[in-house]
Amino acid sequence: MLLLFRTPPPTDSPEVQQWIQDVKNSGITIPNIPPTVLGGCAANPQAAADASRCWWTCGGCTRTTDVTTCPDKLTWGLTYDDGPALYTPNLLNYLDQHNLKSTFFVVGSRAISYPALLQEEYLGQHQLCVHTWSHSYATTQTTEEFIAELGWTKKIIKEVTGVTPLYWRPPYGDIDDRIRAIGLAMGLIPVMWTRISTTATFDTGDFNIAGGLTSASQVLQNWEDIIGNASQIKTGFIVLEHDLFAQTVDIATGYILPAALANNPKLDIKPVISCLNKPLSDAYAETNDNTTNPFPANVNDSAYSS
Ligand SMILES: [Zn+2]
């Protein structure tokens, strides 16, 4: 089988031990919520029924700290997950040709394979965000394991580009209050994708084409449904797409982006940080001046302040 993601990093290294200390000293309390087991809601009925855990996977619970949409109607916070990868250059070329900027959720273990692509994204004024090291289900990991996932991904992005992202996205949207708190304690605000009901999430399903679990025509139908829903809601929207596979990049550049650019009414397509009406400098620890983007954004009105 194609090795898409690497295994989670060990927790006994000096780096991870330091990050664990940093989280303890962050002033943010990590809730004592036990990890889930693999298999989602069906395999974890107790956790799924526990509203106080606020597990997005089972019911779409969000907190005020979560970015779930763009505030302005018909504004699309463009995102691509799981790269950088072999077909990312095709996507970057298309974006360049149409003067579009995107947000990229970067997998740390893939960044070490494609550092030049990561630099190209950064220098091209796209927004880089953390998407963990091994792309595991975060709620299944221990607190120490998950600290290692975020810490190593922040570190590789900093080493390659010189900046440390202030935003992250949980793989599979697998986030609960423990995972939220770990991210916030490590200086990372979660970015989800828009969800307006149990059946209407703004997920193209593109990730599943390569594995044969869905078809390109189904993904196009999903896109039509997303655009239909986007025209009905009062806010803008954020969509889940991927730059990992040939099929996902082909469908983005060959259909979804051309359709979006031709859409009537016109869509305002931009990175998530821009759709939040913040400058790109607010996307990174080193360039955020804390005047327009005090961090963590809403942490004091959330469940995490100690
Ligand atoms: Zn992902």
JSON list of N, CA and C and ligand atoms in Angstrom, two decimals, residues 81-82 131 135 171-172 242, ligand 1:
[
{"chain": "A", "resi": 81, "resn": "ASP", "atom": "N", "xyz": [-5.84, 20.53, 1.85]},
{"chain": "A", "resi": 81, "resn": "ASP", "atom": "CA", "xyz": [-5.22, 19.78, 2.94]},
{"chain": "A", "resi": 81, "resn": "ASP", "atom": "C", "xyz": [-4.31, 18.66, 2.43]},
{"chain": "A", "resi": 82, "resn": "ASP", "atom": "N", "xyz": [-3.41, 18.26, 3.30]},
{"chain": "A", "resi": 82, "resn": "ASP", "atom": "CA", "xyz": [-2.62, 17.01, 3.21]},
{"chain": "A", "resi": 82, "resn": "ASP", "atom": "C", "xyz": [-1.35, 17.12, 2.38]},
{"chain": "A", "resi": 131, "resn": "HIS", "atom": "N", "xyz": [-1.35, 20.80, 9.94]},
{"chain": "A", "resi": 131, "resn": "HIS", "atom": "CA", "xyz": [-2.34, 19.72, 9.78]},
{"chain": "A", "resi": 131, "resn": "HIS", "atom": "C", "xyz": [-1.82, 18.42, 10.41]},
{"chain": "A", "resi": 135, "resn": "HIS", "atom": "N", "xyz": [-1.11, 12.72, 10.49]},
{"chain": "A", "resi": 135, "resn": "HIS", "atom": "CA", "xyz": [-2.49, 12.67, 10.03]},
{"chain": "A", "resi": 135, "resn": "HIS", "atom": "C", "xyz": [-3.28, 11.55, 10.71]},
{"chain": "A", "resi": 171, "resn": "PRO", "atom": "N", "xyz": [-7.10, 16.63, 11.27]},
{"chain": "A", "resi": 171, "resn": "PRO", "atom": "CA", "xyz": [-7.41, 15.64, 10.24]},
{"chain": "A", "resi": 171, "resn": "PRO", "atom": "C", "xyz": [-8.78, 15.00, 10.50]},
{"chain": "A", "resi": 172, "resn": "TYR", "atom": "N", "xyz": [-9.56, 14.84, 9.45]},
{"chain": "A", "resi": 172, "resn": "TYR", "atom": "CA", "xyz": [-10.92, 14.26, 9.52]},
{"chain": "A", "resi": 172, "resn": "TYR", "atom": "C", "xyz": [-11.88, 15.12, 10.36]},
{"chain": "A", "resi": 242, "resn": "HIS", "atom": "N", "xyz": [-8.45, 18.73, -1.09]},
{"chain": "A", "resi": 242, "resn": "HIS", "atom": "CA", "xyz": [-7.10, 18.18, -0.85]},
{"chain": "A", "resi": 242, "resn": "HIS", "atom": "C", "xyz": [-6.19, 18.39, -2.05]},
{"chain": "B", "resi": 1, "resn": "ZN", "atom": "ZN", "xyz": [-6.25, 15.84, 6.04]}
]
